[in-house]
CSV table of C-alpha atoms in Angstrom, one decimal:
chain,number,residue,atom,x,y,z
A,1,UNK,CA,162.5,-72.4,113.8
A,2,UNK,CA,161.9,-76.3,113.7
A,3,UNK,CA,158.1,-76.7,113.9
A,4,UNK,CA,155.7,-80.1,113.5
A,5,UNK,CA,152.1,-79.0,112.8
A,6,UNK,CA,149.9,-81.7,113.0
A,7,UNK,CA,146.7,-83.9,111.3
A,8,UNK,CA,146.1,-80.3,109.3
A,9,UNK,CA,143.8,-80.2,106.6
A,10,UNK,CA,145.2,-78.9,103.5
A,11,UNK,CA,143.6,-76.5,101.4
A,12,UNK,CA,145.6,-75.5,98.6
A,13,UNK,CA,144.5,-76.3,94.8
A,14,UNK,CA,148.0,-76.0,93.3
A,15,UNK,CA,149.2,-78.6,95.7
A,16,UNK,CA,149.5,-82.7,95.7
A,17,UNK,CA,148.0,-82.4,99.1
A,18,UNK,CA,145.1,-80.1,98.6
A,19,UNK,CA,142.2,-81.6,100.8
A,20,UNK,CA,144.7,-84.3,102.7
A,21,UNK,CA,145.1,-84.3,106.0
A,22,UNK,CA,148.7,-84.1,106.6
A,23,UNK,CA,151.6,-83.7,109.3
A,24,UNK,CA,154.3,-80.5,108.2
A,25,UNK,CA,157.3,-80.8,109.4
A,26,UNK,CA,159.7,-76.6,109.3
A,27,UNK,CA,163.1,-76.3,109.6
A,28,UNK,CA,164.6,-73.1,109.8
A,29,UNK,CA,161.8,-71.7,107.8
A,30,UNK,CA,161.5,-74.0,105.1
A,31,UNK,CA,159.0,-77.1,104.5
A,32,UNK,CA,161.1,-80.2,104.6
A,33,UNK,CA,158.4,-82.8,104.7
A,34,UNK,CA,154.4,-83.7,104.1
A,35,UNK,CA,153.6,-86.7,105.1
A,36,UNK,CA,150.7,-88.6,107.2
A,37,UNK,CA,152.7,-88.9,110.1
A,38,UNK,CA,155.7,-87.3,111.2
A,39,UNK,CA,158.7,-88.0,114.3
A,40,UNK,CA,161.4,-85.5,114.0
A,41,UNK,CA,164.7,-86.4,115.6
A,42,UNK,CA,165.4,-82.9,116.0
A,43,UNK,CA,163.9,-80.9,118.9
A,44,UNK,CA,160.7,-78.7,118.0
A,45,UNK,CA,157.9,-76.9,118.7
A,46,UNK,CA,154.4,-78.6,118.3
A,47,UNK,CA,151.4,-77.4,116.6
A,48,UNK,CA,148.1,-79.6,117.2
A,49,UNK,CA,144.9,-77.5,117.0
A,50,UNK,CA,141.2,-78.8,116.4
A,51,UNK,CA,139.6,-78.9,113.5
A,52,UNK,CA,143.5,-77.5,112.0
A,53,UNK,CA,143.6,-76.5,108.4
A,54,UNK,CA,146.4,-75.0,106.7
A,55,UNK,CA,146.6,-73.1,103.6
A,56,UNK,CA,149.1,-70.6,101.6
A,57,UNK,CA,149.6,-67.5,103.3
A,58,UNK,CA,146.1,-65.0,102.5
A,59,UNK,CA,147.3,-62.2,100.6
A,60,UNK,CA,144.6,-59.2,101.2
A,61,UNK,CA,144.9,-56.7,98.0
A,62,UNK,CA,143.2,-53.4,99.6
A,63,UNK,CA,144.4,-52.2,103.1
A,64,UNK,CA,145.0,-48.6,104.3
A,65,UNK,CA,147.3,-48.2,107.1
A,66,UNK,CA,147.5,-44.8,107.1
A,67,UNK,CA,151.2,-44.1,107.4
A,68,UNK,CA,152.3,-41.3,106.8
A,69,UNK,CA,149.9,-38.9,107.7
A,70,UNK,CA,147.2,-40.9,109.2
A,71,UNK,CA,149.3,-42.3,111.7
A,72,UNK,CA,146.3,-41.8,114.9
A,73,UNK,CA,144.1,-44.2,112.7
A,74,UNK,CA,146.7,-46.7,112.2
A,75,UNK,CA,150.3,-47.4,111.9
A,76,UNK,CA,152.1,-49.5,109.3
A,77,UNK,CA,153.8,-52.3,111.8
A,78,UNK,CA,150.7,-52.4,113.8
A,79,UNK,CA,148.7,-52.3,110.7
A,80,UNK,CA,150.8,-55.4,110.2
A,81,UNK,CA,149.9,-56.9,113.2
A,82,UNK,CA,146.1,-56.8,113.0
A,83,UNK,CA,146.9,-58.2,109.1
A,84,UNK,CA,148.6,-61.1,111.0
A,85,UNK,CA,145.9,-61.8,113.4
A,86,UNK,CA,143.5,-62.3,111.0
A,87,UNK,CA,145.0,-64.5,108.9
A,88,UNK,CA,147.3,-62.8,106.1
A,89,UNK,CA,150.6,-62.9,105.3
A,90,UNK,CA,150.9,-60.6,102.7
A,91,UNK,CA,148.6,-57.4,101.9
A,92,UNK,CA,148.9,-54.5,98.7
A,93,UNK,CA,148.8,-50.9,100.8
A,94,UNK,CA,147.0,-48.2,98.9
A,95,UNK,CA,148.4,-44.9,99.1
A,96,UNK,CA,146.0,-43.1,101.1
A,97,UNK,CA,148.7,-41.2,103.2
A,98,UNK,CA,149.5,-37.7,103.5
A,99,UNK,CA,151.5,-36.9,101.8
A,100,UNK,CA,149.7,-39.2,98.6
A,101,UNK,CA,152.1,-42.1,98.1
A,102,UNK,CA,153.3,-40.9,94.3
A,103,UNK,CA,156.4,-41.3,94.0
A,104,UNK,CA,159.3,-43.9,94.6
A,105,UNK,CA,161.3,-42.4,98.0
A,106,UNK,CA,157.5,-43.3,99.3
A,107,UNK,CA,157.0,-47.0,98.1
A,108,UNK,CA,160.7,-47.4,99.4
A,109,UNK,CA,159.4,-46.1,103.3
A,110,UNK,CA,157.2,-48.9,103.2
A,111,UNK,CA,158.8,-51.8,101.7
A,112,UNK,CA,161.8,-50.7,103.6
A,113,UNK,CA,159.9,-49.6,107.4
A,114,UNK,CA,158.4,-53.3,106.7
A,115,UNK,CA,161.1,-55.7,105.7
A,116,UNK,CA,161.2,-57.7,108.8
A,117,UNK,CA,157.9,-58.1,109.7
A,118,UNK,CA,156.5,-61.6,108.8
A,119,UNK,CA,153.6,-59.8,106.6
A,120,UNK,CA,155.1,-58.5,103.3
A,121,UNK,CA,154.1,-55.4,101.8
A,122,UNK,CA,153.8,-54.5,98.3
A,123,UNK,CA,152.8,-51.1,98.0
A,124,UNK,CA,150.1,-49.4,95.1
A,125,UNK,CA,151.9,-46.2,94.1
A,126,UNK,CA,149.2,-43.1,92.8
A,127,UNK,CA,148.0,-43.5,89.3
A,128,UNK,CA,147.9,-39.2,89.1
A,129,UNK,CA,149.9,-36.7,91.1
A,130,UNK,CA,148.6,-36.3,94.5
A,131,UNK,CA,145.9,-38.8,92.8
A,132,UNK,CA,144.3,-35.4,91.8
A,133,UNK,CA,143.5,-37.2,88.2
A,134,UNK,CA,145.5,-34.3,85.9
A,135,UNK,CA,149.2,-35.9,85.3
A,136,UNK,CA,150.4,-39.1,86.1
A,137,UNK,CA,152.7,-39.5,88.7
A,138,UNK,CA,155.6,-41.2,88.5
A,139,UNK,CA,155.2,-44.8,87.3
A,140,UNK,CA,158.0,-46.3,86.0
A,141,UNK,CA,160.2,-44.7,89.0
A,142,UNK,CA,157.7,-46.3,92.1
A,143,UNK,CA,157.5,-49.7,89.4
A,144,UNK,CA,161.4,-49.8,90.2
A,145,UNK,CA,161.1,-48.9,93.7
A,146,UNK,CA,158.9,-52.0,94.7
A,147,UNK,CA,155.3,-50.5,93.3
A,148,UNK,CA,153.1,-53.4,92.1
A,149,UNK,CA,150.4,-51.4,90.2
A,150,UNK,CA,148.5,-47.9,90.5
A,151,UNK,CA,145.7,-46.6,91.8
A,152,UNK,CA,144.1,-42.9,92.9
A,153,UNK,CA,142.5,-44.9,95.6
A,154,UNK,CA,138.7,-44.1,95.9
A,155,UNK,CA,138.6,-42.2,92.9
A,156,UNK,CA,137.8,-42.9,89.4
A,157,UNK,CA,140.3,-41.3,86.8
A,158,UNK,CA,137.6,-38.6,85.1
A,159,UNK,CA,139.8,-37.7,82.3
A,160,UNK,CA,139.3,-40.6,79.6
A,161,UNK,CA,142.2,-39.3,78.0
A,162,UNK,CA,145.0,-39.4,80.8
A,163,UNK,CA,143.3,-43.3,81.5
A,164,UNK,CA,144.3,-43.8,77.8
A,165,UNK,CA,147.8,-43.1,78.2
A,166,UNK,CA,148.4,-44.4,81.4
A,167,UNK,CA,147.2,-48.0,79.7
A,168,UNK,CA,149.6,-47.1,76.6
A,169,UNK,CA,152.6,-45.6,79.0
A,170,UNK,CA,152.5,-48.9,81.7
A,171,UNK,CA,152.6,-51.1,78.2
A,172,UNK,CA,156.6,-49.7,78.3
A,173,UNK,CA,157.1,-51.6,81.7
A,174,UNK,CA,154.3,-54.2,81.7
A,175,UNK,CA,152.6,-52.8,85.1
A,176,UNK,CA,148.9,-53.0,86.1
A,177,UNK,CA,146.4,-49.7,86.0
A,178,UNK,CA,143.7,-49.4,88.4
A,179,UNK,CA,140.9,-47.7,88.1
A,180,UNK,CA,138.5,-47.3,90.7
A,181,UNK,CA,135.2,-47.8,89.5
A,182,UNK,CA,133.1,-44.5,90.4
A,183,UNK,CA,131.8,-41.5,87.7
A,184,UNK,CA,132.5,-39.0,90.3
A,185,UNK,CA,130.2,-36.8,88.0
A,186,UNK,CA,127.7,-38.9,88.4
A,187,UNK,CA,128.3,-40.2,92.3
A,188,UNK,CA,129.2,-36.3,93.7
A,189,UNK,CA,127.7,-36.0,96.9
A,190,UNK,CA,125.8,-38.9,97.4
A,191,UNK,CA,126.2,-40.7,100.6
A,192,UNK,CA,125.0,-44.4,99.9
A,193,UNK,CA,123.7,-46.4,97.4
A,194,UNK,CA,120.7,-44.8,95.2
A,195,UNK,CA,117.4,-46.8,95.9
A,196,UNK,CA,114.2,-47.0,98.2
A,197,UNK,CA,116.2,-47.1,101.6
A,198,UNK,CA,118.7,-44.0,100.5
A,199,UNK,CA,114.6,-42.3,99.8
A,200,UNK,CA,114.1,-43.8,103.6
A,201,UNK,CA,116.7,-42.2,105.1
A,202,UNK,CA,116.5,-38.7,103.2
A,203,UNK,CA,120.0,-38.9,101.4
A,204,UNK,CA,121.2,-38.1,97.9
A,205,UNK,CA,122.3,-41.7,96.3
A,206,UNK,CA,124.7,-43.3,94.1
A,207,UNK,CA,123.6,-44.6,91.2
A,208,UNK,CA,124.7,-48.1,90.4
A,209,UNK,CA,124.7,-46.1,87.0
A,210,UNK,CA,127.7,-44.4,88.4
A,211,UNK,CA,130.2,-47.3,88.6
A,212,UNK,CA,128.5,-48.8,85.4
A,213,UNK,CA,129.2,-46.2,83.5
A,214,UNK,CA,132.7,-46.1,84.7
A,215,UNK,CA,133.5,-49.5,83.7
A,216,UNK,CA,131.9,-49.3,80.2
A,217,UNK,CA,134.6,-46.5,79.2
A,218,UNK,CA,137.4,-47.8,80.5
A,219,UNK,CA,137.1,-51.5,78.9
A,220,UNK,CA,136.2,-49.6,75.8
A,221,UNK,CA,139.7,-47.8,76.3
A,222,UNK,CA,141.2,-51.3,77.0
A,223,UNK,CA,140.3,-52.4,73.9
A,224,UNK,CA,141.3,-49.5,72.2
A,225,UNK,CA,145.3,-49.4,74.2
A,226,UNK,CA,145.8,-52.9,75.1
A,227,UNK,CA,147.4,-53.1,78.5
A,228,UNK,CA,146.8,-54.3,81.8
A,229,UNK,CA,143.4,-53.1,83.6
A,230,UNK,CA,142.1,-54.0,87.2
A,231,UNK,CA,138.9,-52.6,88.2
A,232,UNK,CA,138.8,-52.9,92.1
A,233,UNK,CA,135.7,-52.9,94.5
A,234,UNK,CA,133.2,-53.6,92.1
A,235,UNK,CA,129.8,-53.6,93.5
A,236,UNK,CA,127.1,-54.1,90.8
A,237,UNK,CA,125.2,-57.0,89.2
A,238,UNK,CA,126.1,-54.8,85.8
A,239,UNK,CA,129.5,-54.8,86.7
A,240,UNK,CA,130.1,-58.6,86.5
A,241,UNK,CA,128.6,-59.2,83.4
A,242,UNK,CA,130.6,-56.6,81.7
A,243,UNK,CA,133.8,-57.8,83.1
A,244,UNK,CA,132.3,-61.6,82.2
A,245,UNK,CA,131.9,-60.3,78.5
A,246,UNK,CA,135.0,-58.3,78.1
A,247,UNK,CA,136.8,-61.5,79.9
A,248,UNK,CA,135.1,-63.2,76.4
A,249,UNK,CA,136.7,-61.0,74.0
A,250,UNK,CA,140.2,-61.2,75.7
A,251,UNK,CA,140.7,-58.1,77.0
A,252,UNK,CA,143.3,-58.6,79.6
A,253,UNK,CA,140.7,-57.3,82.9
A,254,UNK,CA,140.5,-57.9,85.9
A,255,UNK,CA,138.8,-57.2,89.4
A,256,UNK,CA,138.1,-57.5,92.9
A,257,UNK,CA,135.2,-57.6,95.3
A,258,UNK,CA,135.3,-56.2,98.9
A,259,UNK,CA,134.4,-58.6,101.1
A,260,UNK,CA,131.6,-56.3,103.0
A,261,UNK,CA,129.9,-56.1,99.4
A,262,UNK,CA,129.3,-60.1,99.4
A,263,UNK,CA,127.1,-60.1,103.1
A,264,UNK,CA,125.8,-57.0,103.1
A,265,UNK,CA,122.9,-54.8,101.7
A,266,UNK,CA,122.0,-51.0,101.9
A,267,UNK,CA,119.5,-52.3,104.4
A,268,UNK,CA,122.6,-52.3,106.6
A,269,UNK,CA,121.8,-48.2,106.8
A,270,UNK,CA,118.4,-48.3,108.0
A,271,UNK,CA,119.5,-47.2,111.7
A,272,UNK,CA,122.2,-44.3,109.9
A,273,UNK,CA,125.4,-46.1,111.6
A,274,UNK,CA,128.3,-44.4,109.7
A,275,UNK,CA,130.1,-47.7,110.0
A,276,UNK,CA,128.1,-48.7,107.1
A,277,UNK,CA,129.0,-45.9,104.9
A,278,UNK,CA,131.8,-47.2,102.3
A,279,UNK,CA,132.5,-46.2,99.1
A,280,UNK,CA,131.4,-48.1,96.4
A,281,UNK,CA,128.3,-48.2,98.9
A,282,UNK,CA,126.5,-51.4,99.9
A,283,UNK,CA,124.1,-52.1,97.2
A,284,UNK,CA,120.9,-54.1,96.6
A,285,UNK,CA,120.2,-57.8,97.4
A,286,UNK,CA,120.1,-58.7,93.5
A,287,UNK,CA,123.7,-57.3,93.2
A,288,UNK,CA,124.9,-59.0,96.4
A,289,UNK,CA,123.8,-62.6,94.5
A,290,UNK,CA,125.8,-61.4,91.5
A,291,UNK,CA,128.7,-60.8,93.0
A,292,UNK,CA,128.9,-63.9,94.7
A,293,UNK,CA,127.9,-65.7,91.8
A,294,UNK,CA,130.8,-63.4,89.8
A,295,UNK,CA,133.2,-65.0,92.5
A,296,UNK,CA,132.1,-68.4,92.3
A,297,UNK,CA,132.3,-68.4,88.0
A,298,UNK,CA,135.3,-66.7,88.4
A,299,UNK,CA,134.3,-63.7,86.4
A,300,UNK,CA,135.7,-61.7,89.9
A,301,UNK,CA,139.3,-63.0,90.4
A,302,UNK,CA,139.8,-62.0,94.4
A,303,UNK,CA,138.1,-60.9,97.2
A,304,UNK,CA,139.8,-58.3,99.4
A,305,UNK,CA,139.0,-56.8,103.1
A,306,UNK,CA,139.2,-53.3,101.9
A,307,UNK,CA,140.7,-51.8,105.7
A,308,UNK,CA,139.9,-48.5,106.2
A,309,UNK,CA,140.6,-47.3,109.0
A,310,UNK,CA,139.0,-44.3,110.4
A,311,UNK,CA,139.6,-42.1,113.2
A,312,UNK,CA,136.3,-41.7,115.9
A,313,UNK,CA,136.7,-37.9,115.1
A,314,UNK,CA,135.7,-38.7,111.3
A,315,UNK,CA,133.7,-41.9,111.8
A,316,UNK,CA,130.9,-40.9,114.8
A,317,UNK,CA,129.7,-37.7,113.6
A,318,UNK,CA,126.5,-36.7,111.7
A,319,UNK,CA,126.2,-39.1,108.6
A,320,UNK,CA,126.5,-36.8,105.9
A,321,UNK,CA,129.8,-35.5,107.2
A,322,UNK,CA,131.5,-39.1,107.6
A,323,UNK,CA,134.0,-40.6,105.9
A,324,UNK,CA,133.8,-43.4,103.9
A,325,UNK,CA,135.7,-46.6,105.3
A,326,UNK,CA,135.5,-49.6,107.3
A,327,UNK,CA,137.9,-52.0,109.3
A,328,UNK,CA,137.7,-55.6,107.4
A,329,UNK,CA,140.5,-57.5,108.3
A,330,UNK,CA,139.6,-58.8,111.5
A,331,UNK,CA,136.4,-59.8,110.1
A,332,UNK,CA,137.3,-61.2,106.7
A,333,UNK,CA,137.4,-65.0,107.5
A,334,UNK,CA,134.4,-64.8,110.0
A,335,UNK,CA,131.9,-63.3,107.5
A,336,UNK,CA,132.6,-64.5,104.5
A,337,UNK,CA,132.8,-68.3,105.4
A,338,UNK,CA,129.6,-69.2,104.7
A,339,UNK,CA,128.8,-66.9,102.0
A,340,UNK,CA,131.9,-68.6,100.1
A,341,UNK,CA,132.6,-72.3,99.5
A,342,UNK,CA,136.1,-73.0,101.5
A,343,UNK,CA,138.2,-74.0,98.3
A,344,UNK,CA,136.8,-70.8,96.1
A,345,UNK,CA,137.4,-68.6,99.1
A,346,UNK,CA,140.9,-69.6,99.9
A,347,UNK,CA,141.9,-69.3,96.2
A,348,UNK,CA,140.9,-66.1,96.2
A,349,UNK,CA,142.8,-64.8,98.7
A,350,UNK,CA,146.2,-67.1,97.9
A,351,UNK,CA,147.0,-68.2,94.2
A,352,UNK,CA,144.6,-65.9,92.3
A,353,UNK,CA,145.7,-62.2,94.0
A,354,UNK,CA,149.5,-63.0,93.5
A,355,UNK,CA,149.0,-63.9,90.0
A,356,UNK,CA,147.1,-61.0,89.1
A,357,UNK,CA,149.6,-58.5,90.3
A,358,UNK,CA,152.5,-60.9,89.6
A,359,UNK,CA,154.0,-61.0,93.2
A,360,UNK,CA,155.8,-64.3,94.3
A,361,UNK,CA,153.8,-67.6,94.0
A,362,UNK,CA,153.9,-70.0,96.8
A,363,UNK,CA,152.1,-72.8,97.6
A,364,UNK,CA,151.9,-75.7,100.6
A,365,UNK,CA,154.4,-78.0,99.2
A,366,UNK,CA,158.0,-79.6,100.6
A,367,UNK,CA,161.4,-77.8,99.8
A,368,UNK,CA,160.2,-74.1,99.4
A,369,UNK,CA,159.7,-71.3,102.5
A,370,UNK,CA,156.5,-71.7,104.6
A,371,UNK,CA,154.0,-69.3,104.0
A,372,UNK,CA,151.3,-70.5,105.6
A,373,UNK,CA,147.9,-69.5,107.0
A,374,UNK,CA,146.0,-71.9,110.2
A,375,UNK,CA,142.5,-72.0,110.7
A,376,UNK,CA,139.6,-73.4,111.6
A,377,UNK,CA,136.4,-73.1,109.4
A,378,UNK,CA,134.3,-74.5,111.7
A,379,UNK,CA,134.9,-72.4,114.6
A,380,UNK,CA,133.1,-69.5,116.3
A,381,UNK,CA,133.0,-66.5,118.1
A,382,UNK,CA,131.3,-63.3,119.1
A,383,UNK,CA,133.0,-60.0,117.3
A,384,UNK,CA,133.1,-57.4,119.8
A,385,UNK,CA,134.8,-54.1,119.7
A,386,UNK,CA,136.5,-55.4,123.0
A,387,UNK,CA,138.7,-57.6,121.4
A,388,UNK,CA,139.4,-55.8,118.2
A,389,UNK,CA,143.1,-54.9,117.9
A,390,UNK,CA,143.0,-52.3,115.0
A,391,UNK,CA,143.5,-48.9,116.3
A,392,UNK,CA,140.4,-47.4,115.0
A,393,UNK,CA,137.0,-49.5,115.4
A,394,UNK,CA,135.0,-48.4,112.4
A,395,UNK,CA,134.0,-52.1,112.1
A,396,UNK,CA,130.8,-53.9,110.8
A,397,UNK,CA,129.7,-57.1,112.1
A,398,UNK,CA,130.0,-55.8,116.1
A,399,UNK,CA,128.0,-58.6,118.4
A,400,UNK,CA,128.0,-61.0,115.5
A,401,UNK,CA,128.6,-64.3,115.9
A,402,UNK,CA,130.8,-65.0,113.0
A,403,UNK,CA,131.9,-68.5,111.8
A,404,UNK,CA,135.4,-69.4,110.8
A,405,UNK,CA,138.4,-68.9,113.2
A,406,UNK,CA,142.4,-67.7,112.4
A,407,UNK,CA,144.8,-69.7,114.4
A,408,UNK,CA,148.4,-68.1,113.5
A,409,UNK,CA,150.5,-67.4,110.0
A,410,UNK,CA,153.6,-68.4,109.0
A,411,UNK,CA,156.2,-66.5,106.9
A,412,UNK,CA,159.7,-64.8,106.5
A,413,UNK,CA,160.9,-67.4,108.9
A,414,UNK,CA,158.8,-66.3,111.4
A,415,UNK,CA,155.0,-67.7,113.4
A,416,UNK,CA,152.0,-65.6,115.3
A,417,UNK,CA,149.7,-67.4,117.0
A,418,UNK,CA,146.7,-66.3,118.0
């Protein structure tokens, strides 16, 4: 593949040419030259966009793609093909399969299903068994297959004790824990966030108490073990400024922010659309400034989409009965642009996710493989469910017009443009 793209705007912090406007010039995967203009002898294929921008390959650190099991909400290659459309070359699957992904023959079905796609998968093995919280599954095993760190996905670890060891037992291996945020004691049965529009709409709510909680014990047993901790989905005001603190003392934390949890507020539930309903739930307005002021100190190291695919069977039924989930990749870059200055956003999504979980760095620079992401920040469009690719179309953000356009990504060799 010999490819010229054109007067692109860089955006890449760990690179000479972050915020130049530059000509690349890709031979047979691989960036040979950056310069300001560029007249290859050699025959190739021409990219010249408006309003081009070009940045490392997004890496998205929460999809669900539903395979095995889940295989009618979505597939893992087509999964893979949405992730490409909007934008990212690289995305961390939990294991929300059926069978539970907790062991190493099922990290190896995905790395190995996956291995030529231009996305690359890394794969979150279960923290517990079955992510049933009583014995942890088999870490060091699904470390060696390909795993990159572990999660019971949705679910906070209720046994303090078993969280202890799994922070002591991962020391052995140097891998990352994951504990999602949520005192299932203290969150069981409620439907969305506790406060005067849950009162509204006649539901039992989740405390922010519940995730607060949550987080205060586990740092506690992180100071205690030492180890690696990542505490995803946060959604609290609280939250960050625990994290902020425990950042302080050098505990070695960190944590992620769903990108719905940066735009949106309970309010979203008003009208009862199950779309809405995602676990952490959408929270206040006051939290929604913290987060993105979490994001912007860098207190919260990445933003994620968290996909979720859900079946219609699951998703358009009475509210109470739904499940929790939402579609996010298709949205990411279109909701969050202007909620997220363009240099803060893109680092969270590119440099910041793959040194957290210790995945290969890569940046927009000459003599290494092109992983690349094109866009245009300044362009818009009207979401509509006509024109969303994922399989299921639990999506938020239908009829909005959303700012920030993906052109195509780059990777393994390989190029989709949209």
């Amino acid at each position: 593949m010999n490819l010229l793209i054109k007067q692109a705007k860089i955006i890449d912090k760990h690179s000479d040419y972050h915020l130049k406007t530059m000509d690349i010039f890709i031979e047979n995967g691989k960036i040979i030259t950056i310069a300001k203009q560029i007249n290859p002898a050699k025959p190739h294929k021409v990219i010249a966009l408006k309003n081009l921008h070009v940045s490392t390959g997004w890496f998205d650190t929460s999809v669900c793609f539903g395979e095995p099991g889940f295989e009618e909400r979505e597939t893992l290659l087509h999964g893979l093909e949405v992730a490409a459309k909007s934008g990212f070359t690289a995305v961390a699957i939990n294991p929300l399969t059926n069978p539970i992904n907790d062991n190493k023959s099922g990290i190896r079905f995905l790395i190995d299903k996956a291995q030529n796609h231009l996305v690359k998968v890394y794969p979150f093995g279960a923290l517990t068994q079955k992510s049933e919280g009583k014995e942890l599954a088999e870490l060091f095993d699904m470390q060696q297959a390909g795993a990159i760190a572990f999660t019971d996905y949705g679910k906070g670890i209720a046994n303090a004790n078993l969280l202890k060891l799994a922070l002591q037992y991962t020391q052995n291996f140097d891998a990352l824990v994951m504990d999602f945020p949520l005192d299932l004691s203290l969150s069981f049965d409620g439907q969305m966030h506790e406060g005067i529009q849950s009162t509204k709409n006649g539901f039992k709510g989740i405390p922010a108490m519940a995730e607060i909680v949550q987080i205060k014990r586990d740092l506690t047993l992180l100071s205690y073990t030492g180890g690696r901790l990542h505490l995803p989905n946060i959604s609290c005001k609280r939250s960050v400024q625990l994290i902020k603190n425990a950042k302080k003392k050098g505990l070695n934390v960190t944590c992620s922010v769903a990108a719905h949890h940066l735009v949106l507020t309970d309010n979203a539930l008003a009208d009862f659309n199950t779309n809405y309903k995602v676990s952490p739930p959408l929270r206040e307005a006051t939290d929604v400034k913290a987060l993105i002021n979490g994001v912007l100190d860098g207190t919260i190291d990445m933003i994620n989409s968290d996909h979720n695919p859900i079946d219609i069977e699951n998703k358009k039924i009475e509210f109470a009965h739904a499940l929790n989930g939402t579609i996010g990749l298709e949205s990411f870059f279109g909701a969050l642009n202007n909620i997220i200055d363009l240099e803060t956003l893109i680092d969270a999504i590119t440099s910041k996710p793959r040194a957290c979980f210790r995945v290969e760095s890569t940046s927009v620079k000459e003599h290494i493989i092109a992983n690349l992401t094109l866009f245009n920040p300044e362009g818009t469009y009207k979401f509509e469910e006509k024109n969303i690719l994922s399989t299921s179309k639990n999506a938020l953000f239908l009829n909005k017009t959303l700012t920030g356009m993906v052109y195509g990504v780059i990777n393994n060799g390989k190029i989709i443009l949209n």
